[in-house]
Coordinates of C-alpha atoms (C1' of nucleotides) in Angstrom, one line a residue:
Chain A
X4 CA -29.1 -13.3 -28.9
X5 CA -25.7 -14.3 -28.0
X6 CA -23.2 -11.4 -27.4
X7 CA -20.0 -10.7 -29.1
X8 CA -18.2 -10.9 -26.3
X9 CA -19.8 -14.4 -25.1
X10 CA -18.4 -15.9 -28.6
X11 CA -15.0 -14.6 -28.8
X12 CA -14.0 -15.3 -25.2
X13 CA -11.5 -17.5 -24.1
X14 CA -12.8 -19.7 -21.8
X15 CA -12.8 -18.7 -18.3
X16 CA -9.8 -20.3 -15.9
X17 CA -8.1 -19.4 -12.9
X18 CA -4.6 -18.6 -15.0
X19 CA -6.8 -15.8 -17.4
X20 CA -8.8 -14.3 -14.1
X21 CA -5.0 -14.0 -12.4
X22 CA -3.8 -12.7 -15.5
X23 CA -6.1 -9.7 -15.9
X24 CA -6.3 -9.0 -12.1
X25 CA -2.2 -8.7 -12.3
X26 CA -2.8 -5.5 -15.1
X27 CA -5.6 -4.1 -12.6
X28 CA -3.0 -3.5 -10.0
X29 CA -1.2 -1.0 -12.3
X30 CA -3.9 0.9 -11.6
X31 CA -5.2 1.0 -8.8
X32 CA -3.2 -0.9 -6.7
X33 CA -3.2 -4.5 -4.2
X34 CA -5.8 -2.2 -2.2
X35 CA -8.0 -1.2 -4.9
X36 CA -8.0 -5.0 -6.9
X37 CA -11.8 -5.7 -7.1
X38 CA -13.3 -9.1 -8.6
X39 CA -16.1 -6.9 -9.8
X40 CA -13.9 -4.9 -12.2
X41 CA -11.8 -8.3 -13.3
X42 CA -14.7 -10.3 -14.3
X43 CA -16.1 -6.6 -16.2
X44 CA -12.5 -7.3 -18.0
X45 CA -13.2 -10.7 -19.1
X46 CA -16.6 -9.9 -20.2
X47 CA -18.0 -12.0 -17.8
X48 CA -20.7 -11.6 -15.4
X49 CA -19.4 -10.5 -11.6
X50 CA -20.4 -13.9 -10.2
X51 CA -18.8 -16.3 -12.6
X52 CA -15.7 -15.6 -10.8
X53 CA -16.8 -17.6 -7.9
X54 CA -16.3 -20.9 -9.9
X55 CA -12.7 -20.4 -9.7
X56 CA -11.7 -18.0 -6.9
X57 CA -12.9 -18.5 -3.8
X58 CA -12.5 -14.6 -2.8
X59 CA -11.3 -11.9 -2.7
X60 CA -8.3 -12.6 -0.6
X61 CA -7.4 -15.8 -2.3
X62 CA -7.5 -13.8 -5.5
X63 CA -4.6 -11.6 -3.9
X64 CA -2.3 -15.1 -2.6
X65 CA -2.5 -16.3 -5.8
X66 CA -1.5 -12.6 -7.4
X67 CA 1.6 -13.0 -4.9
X68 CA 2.4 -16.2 -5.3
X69 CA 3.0 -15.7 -8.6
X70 CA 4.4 -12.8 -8.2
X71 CA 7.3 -14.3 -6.0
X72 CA 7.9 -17.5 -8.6
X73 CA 8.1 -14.9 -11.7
X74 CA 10.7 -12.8 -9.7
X75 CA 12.1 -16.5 -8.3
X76 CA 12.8 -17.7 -11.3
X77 CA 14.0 -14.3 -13.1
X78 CA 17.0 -14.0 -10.3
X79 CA 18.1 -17.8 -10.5
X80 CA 18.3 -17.3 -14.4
X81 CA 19.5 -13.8 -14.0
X82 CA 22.7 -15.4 -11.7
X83 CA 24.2 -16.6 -14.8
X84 CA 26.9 -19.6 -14.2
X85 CA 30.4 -17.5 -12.8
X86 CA 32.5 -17.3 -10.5
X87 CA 30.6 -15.9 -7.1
X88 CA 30.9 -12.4 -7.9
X89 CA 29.5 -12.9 -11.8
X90 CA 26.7 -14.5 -10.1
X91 CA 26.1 -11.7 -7.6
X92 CA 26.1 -9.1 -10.0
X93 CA 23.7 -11.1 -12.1
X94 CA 21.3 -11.9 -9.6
X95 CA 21.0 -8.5 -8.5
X96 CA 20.9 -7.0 -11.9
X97 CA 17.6 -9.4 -12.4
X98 CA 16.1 -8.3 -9.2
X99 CA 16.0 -5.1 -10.5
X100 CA 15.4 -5.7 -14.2
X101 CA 12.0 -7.5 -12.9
X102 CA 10.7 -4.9 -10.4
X103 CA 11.5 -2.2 -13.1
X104 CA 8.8 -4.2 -15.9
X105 CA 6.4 -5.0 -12.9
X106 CA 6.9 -2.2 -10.6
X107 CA 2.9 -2.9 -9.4
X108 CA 3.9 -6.5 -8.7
X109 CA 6.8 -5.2 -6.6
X110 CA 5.0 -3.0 -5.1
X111 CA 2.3 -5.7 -4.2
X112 CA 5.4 -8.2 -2.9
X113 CA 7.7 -5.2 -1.3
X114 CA 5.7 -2.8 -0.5
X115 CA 3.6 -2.2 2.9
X116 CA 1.7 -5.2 3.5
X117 CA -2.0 -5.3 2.3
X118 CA -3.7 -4.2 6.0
X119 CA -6.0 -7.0 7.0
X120 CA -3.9 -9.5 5.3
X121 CA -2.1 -12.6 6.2
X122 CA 0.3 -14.7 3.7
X123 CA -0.6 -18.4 4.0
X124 CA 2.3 -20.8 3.7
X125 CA 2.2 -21.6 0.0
X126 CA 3.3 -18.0 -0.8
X127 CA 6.3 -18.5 1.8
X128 CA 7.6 -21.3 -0.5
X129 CA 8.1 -19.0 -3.6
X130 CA 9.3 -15.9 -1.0
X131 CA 12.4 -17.9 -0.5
X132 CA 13.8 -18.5 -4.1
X133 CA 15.7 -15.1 -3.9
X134 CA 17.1 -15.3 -0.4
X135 CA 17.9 -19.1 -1.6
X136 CA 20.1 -17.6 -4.4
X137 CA 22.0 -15.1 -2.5
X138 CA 22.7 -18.1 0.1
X139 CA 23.9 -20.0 -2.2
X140 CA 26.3 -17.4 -3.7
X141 CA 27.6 -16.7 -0.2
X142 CA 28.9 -20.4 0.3
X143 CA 30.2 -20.6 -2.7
X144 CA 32.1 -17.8 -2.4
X145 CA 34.1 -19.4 0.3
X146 CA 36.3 -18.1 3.7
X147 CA 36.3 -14.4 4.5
X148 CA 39.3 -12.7 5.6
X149 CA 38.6 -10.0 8.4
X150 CA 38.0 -6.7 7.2
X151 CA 36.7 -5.3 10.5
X152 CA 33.1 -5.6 12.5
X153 CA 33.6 -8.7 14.3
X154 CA 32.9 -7.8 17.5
X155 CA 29.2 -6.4 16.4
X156 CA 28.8 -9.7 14.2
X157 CA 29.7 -11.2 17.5
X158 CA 27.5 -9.9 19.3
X159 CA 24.7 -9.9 17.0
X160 CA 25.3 -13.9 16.1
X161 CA 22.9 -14.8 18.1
X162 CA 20.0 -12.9 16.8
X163 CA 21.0 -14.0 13.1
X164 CA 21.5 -17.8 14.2
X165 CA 18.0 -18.4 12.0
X166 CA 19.9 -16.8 9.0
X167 CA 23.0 -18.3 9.4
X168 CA 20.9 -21.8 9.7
X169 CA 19.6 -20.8 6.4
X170 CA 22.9 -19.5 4.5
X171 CA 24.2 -23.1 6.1
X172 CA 28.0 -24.4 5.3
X173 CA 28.7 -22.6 8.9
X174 CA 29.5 -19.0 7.9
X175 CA 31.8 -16.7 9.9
X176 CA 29.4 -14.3 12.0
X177 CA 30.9 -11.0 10.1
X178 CA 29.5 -13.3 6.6
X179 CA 26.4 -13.8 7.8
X180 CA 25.6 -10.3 8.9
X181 CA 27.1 -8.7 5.6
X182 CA 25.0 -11.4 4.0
X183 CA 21.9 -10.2 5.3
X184 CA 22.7 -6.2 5.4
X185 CA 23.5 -6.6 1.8
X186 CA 19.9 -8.5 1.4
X187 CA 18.0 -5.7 2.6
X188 CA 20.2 -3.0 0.6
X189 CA 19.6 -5.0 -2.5
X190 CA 16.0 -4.4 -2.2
X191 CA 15.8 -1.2 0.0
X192 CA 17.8 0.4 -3.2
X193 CA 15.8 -1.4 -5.7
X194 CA 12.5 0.0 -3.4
X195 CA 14.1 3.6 -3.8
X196 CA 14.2 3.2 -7.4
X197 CA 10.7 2.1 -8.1
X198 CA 9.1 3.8 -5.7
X199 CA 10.9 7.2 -6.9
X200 CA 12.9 8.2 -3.8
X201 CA 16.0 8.6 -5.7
X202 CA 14.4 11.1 -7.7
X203 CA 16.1 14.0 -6.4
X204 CA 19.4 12.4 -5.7
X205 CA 20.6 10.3 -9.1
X206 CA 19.8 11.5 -12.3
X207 CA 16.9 9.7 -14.1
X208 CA 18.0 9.1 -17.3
X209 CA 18.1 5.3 -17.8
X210 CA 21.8 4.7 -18.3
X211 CA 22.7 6.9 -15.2
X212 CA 20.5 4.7 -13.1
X213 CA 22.0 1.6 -14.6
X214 CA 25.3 2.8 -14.0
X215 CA 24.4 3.7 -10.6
X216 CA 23.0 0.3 -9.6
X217 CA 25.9 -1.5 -11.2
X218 CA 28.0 0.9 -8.8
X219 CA 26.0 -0.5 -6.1
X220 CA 26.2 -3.8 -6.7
X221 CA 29.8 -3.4 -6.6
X222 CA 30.1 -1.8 -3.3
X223 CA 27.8 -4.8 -2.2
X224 CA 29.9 -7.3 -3.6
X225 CA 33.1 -5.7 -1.8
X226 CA 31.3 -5.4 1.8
X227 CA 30.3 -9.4 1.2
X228 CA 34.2 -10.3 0.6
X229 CA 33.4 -11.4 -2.8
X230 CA 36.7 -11.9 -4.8
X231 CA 37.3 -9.8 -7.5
X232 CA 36.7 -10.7 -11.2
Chain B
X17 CA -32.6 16.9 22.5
X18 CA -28.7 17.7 22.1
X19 CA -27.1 14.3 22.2
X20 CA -24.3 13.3 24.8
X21 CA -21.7 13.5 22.1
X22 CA -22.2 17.1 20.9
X23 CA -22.2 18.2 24.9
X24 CA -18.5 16.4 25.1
X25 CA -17.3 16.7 21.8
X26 CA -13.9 19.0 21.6
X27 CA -14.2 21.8 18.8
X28 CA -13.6 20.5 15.6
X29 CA -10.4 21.6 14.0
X30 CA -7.7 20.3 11.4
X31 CA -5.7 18.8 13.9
X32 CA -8.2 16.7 15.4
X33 CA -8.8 15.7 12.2
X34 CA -5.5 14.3 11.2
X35 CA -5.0 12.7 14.5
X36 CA -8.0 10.4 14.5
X37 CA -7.0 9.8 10.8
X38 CA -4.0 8.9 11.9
X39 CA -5.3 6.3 14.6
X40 CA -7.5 5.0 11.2
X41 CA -4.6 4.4 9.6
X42 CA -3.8 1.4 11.8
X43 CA -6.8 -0.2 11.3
X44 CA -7.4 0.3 7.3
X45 CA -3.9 1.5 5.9
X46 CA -3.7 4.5 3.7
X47 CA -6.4 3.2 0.9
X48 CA -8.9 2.3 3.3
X49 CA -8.9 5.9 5.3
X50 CA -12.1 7.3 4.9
X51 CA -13.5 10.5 5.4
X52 CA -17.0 9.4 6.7
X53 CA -15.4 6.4 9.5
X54 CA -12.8 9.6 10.8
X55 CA -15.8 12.0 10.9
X56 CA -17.8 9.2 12.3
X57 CA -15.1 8.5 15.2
X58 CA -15.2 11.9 15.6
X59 CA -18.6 12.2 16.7
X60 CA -19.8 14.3 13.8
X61 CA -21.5 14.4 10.1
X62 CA -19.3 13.6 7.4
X63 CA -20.3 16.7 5.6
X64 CA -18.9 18.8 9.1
X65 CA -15.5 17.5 7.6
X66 CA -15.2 19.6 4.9
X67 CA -14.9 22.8 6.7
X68 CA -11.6 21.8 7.3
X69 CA -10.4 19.6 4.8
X70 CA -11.2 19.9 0.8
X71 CA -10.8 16.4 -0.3
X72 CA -9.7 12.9 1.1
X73 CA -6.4 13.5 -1.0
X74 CA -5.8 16.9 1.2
X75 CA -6.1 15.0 4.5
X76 CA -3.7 12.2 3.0
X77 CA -1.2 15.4 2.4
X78 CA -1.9 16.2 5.4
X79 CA -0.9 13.0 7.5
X80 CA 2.0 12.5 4.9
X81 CA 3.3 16.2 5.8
X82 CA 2.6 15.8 9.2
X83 CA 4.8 12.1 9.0
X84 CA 7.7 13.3 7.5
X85 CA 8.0 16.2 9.9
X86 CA 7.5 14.0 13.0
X87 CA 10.1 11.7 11.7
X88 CA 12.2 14.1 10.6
X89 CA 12.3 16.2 14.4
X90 CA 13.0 12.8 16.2
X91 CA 16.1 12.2 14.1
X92 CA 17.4 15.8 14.5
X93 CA 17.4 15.5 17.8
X94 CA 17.8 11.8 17.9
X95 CA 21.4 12.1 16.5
X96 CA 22.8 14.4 19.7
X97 CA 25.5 16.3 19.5
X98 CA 28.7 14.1 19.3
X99 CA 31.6 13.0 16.6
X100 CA 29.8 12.2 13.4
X101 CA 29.8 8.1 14.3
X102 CA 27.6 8.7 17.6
X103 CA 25.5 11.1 15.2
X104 CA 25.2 8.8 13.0
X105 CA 24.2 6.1 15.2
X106 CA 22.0 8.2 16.9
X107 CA 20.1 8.8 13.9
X108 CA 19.8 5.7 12.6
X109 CA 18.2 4.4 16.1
X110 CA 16.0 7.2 15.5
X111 CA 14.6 6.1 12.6
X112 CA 14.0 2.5 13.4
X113 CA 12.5 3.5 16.6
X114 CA 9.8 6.0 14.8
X115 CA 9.1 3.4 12.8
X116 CA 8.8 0.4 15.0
X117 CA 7.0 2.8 17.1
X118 CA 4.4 4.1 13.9
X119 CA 4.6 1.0 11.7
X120 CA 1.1 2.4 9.8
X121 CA 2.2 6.2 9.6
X122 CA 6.2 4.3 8.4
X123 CA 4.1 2.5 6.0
X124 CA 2.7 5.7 4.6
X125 CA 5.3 7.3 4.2
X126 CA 8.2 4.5 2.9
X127 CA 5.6 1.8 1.3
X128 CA 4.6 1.2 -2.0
X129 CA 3.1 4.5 -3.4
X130 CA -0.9 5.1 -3.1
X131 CA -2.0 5.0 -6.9
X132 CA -3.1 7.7 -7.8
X133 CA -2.1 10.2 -5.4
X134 CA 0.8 12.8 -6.4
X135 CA 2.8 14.5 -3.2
X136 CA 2.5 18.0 -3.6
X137 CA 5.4 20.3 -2.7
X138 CA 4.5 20.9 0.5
X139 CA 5.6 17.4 1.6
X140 CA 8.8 17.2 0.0
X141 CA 10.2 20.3 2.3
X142 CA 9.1 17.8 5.1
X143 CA 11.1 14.7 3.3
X144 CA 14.4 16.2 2.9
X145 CA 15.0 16.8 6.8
X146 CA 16.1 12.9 7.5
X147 CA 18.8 12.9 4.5
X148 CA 19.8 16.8 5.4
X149 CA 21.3 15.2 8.9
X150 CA 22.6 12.7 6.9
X151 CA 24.2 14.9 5.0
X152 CA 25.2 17.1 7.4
X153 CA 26.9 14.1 9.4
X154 CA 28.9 12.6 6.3
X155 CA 30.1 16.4 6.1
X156 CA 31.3 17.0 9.0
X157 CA 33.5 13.8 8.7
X158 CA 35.8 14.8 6.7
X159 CA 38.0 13.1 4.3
X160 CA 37.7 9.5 3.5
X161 CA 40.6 7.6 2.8
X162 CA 40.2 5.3 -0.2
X163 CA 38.5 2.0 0.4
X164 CA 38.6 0.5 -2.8
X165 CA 35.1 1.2 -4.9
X166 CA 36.9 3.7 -6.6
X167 CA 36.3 3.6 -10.4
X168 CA 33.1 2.4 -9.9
X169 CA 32.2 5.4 -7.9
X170 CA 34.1 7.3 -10.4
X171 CA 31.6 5.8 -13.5
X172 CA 29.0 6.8 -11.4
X173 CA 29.4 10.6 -10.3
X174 CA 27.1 11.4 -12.9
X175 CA 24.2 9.8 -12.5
X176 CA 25.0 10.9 -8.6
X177 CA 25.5 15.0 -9.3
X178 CA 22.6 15.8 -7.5
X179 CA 22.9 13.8 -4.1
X180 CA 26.7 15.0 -4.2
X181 CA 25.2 19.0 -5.1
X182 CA 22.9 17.9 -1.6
X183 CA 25.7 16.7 0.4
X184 CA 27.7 20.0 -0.6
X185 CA 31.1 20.6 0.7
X186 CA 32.8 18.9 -2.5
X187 CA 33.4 15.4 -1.9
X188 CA 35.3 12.5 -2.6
X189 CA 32.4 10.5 -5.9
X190 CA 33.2 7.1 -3.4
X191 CA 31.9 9.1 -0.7
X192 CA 29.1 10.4 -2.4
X193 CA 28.1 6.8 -3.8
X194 CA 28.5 4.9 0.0
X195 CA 26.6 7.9 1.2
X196 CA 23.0 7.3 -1.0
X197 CA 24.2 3.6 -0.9
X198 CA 24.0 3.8 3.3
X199 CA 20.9 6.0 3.1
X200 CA 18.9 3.6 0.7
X201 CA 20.1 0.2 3.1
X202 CA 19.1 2.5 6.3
X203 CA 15.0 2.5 5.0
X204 CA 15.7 -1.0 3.4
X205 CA 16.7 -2.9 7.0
X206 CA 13.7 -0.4 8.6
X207 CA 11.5 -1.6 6.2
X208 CA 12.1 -4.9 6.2
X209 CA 11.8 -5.1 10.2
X210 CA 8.7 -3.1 10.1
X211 CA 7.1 -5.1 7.1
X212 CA 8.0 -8.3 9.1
X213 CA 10.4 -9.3 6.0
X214 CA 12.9 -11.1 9.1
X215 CA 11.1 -12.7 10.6
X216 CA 13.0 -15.8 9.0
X217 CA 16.2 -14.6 9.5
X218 CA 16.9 -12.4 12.5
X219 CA 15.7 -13.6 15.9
X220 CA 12.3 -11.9 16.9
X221 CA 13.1 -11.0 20.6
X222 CA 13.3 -6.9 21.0
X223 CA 16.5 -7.1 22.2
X224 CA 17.9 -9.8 19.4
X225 CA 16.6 -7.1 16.9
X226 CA 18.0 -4.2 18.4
X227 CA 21.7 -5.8 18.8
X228 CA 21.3 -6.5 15.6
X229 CA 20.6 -3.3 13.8
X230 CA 23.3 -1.7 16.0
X231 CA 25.5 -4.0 14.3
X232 CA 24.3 -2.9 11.0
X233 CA 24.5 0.7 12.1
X234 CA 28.3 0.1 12.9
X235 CA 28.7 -1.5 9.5
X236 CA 26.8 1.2 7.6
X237 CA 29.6 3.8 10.0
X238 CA 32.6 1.6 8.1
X239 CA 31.2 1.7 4.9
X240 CA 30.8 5.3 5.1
X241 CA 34.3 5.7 6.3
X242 CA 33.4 7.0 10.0
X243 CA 36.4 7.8 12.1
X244 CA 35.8 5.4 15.0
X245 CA 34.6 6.7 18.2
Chain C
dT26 C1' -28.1 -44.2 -34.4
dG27 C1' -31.0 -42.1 -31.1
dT28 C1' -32.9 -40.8 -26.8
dA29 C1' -32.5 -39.6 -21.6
dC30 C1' -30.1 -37.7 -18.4
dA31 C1' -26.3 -35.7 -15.6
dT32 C1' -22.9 -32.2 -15.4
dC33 C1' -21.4 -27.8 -14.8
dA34 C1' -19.9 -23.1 -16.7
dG35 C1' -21.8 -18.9 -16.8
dT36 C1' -26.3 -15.8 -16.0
dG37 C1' -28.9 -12.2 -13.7
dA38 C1' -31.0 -10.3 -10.0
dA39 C1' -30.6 -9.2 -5.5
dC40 C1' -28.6 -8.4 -0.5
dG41 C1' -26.6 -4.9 2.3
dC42 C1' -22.8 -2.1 2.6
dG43 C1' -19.7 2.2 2.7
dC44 C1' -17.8 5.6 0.1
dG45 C1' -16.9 11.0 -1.5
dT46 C1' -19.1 14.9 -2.2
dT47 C1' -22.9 18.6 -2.5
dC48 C1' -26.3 21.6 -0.7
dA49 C1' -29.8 24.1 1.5
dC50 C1' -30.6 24.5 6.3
dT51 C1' -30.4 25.6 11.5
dG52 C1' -29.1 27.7 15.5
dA53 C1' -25.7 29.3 18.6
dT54 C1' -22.3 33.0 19.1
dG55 C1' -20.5 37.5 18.9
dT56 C1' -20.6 42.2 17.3
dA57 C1' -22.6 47.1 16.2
dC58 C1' -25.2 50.5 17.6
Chain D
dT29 C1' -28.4 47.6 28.9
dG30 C1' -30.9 45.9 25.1
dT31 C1' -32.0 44.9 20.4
dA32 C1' -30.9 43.7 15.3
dC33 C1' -28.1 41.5 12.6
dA34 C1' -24.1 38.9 10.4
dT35 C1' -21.2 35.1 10.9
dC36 C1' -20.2 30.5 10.5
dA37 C1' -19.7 25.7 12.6
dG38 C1' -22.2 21.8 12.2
dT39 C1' -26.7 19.2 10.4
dG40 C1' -29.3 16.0 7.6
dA41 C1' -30.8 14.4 3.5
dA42 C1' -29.6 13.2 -0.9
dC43 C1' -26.7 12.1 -5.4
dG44 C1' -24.6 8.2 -7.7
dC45 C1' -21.3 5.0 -7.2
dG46 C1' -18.8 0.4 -6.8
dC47 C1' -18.0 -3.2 -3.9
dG48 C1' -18.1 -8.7 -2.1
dT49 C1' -20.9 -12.3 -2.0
dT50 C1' -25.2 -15.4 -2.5
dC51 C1' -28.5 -18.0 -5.0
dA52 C1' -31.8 -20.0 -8.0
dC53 C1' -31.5 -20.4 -12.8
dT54 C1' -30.4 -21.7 -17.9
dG55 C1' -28.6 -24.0 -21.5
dA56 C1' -24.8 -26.2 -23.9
dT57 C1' -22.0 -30.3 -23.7
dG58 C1' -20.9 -34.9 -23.1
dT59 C1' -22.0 -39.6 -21.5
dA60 C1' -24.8 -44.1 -20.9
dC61 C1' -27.6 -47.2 -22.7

DNA sequence: TGTACATCAGTGAACGCGCGTTCACTGATGTAC
DNA sequence: TGTACATCAGTGAACGCGCGTTCACTGATGTAC
């Protein structure tokens, strides 16, 4: 006797286990991702997994590396084709468009790290589309005129020489520090959201958060020197 | 026989409870806190536990309540008594060194949500205390001069009635939205230094990362419109 | 065209583990008279 | 001062559970001759 299940199943792959493991961490998190309950998903016994996942750990870089090219490649398409600021906006608007529909994912990529684990290089790759895009929006966006802070950019050049080496096309100090402030704003603000710390402070209703972000991004793109329009 | 451990043990109590829970979150991270390894550590049967704690979600209130409150006394008095910049950059050093200084208990508190788990009242007193100096400082600075921002800010007073309703004292909507915007990039840099997210980009050395998040601090005091000094 | 054989995806049972929670209990401590 | 009793902190055994991982196996499929 042959079971139901055995005859309508797609056959097992690495893409389908990755697939059903990414709807387990709606529910119970990177923490609570077990192979057990996965392969119970497929219809498959516990074991079969093993063919094409080493472990449980491996399970969980593959879960983030895919996590980083899906938000990777949302942002670069998100950045439209504008003028710097156009491109800002968009890029930003796409980060937050993706963690919104995959707030687990974002949670598994933003979130406190998994305890115990340690990303191998091949995650590190994907990590660095985003950053890549905002780079690439801050030399494009061409000399900064003073608005104040140089003497703190100055002073901190040294310990953002790594990001400056990575923004490249030899940035004024003052760019590179805005450029990295305004990194971690972009996603500490899109953290807030998600993880619903800005539930007592903006109004929830869709629009109003919208609004808000787009507010946001605005502010952003002033304190990078973006020119207007 | 009465075993070595009984003869030594301290009484048991709530508080010796949450503080080897505490040291469990290090090892484990909020998912992996058990009730059986802390009564274990604490040399005593995990049914002994329950005397003092109802449920492995109480003790996670518990640590959560007792996080924000130990975060929150540091920044009161870690933001002195001076003009609102030196409060402000008080606070702010506050918070990163908490964090830097309880990464796991950070983590609880300002990483990705534990599924599952709803924060009960009780905590949320305990939240507010960190954005209540905030508040308090971008009070007391008085008017802000405009900075540009402005109908942005304007489209956004809306969505931001209730953080400008927290701030009290009436103020200017660009105020109001630089305000939640500086108080979302605060956590967001924190975060991403205590979930190693710079490692890339900002020069690891104690002192490198310090320099630089007082430069960030002095940014954060511009965009907030800070009188100098 | 037909047989023999290798491949290999998935099975099923088992391992040893730790977990949260319940429950009847023991035995020391402190109070009442 | 001495006895009887109530209190209650902590015990120990048990419940039912799900987990990661291993391993010898079955049986369908495809290839070689």
């Amino acid at each position: 006797v042959v079971s139901k299940r055995t005859e309508d199943r797609q056959p097992l792959s690495t893409a389908a286990i990755v697939a059903v493991a990414r709807r387990h961490l709606v529910d119970h998190g990177a923490a609570g991702l077990s192979l057990r309950a996965v392969a119970r998903d497929l219809g498959v016994v516990s074991s079969a997994v093993y063919r094409y996942v080493a472990t449980r750990d491996e399970l969980l870089t593959l879960l983030i590396a895919e996590g980083y090219d899906a938000l990777g490649a949302a942002v670069e398409a998100g950045q439209g084709e504008g003028p710097p600021r156009a491109r800002f906006a968009g890029a930003c608007r796409a980060i937050r468009a993706w963690a919104l529909k995959n707030p687990h994912e974002y949670a598994l990529l933003f979130g406190s790290p998994v305890p115990g684990y340690r990303a191998p290089e091949a995650t590190t790759n994907a990590a660095a589309r985003v950053p890549a895009v905002l780079a690439a929006i801050v030399r494009d966006a061409g000399g900064r005129e003073g608005k104040g802070g140089e003497p703190q950019a100055a002073a901190a050049a040294a310990a953002l020489a790594p990001a400056a080496a990575f923004i490249g096309g030899g940035q004024h100090p003052t760019r590179v520090l805005e450029a990295v402030i305004v990194w971690a704003a972009i996603f500490g603000t899109v953290s807030f959201e998600v993880f619903g710390r800005f539930d007592d402070s903006v109004a929830t209703a869709p629009d109003a958060r919208a609004t808000f972000f787009d507010a946001c991004v605005d502010r952003w793109a002033d304190h990078l020197g973006l020119p207007p329009g």
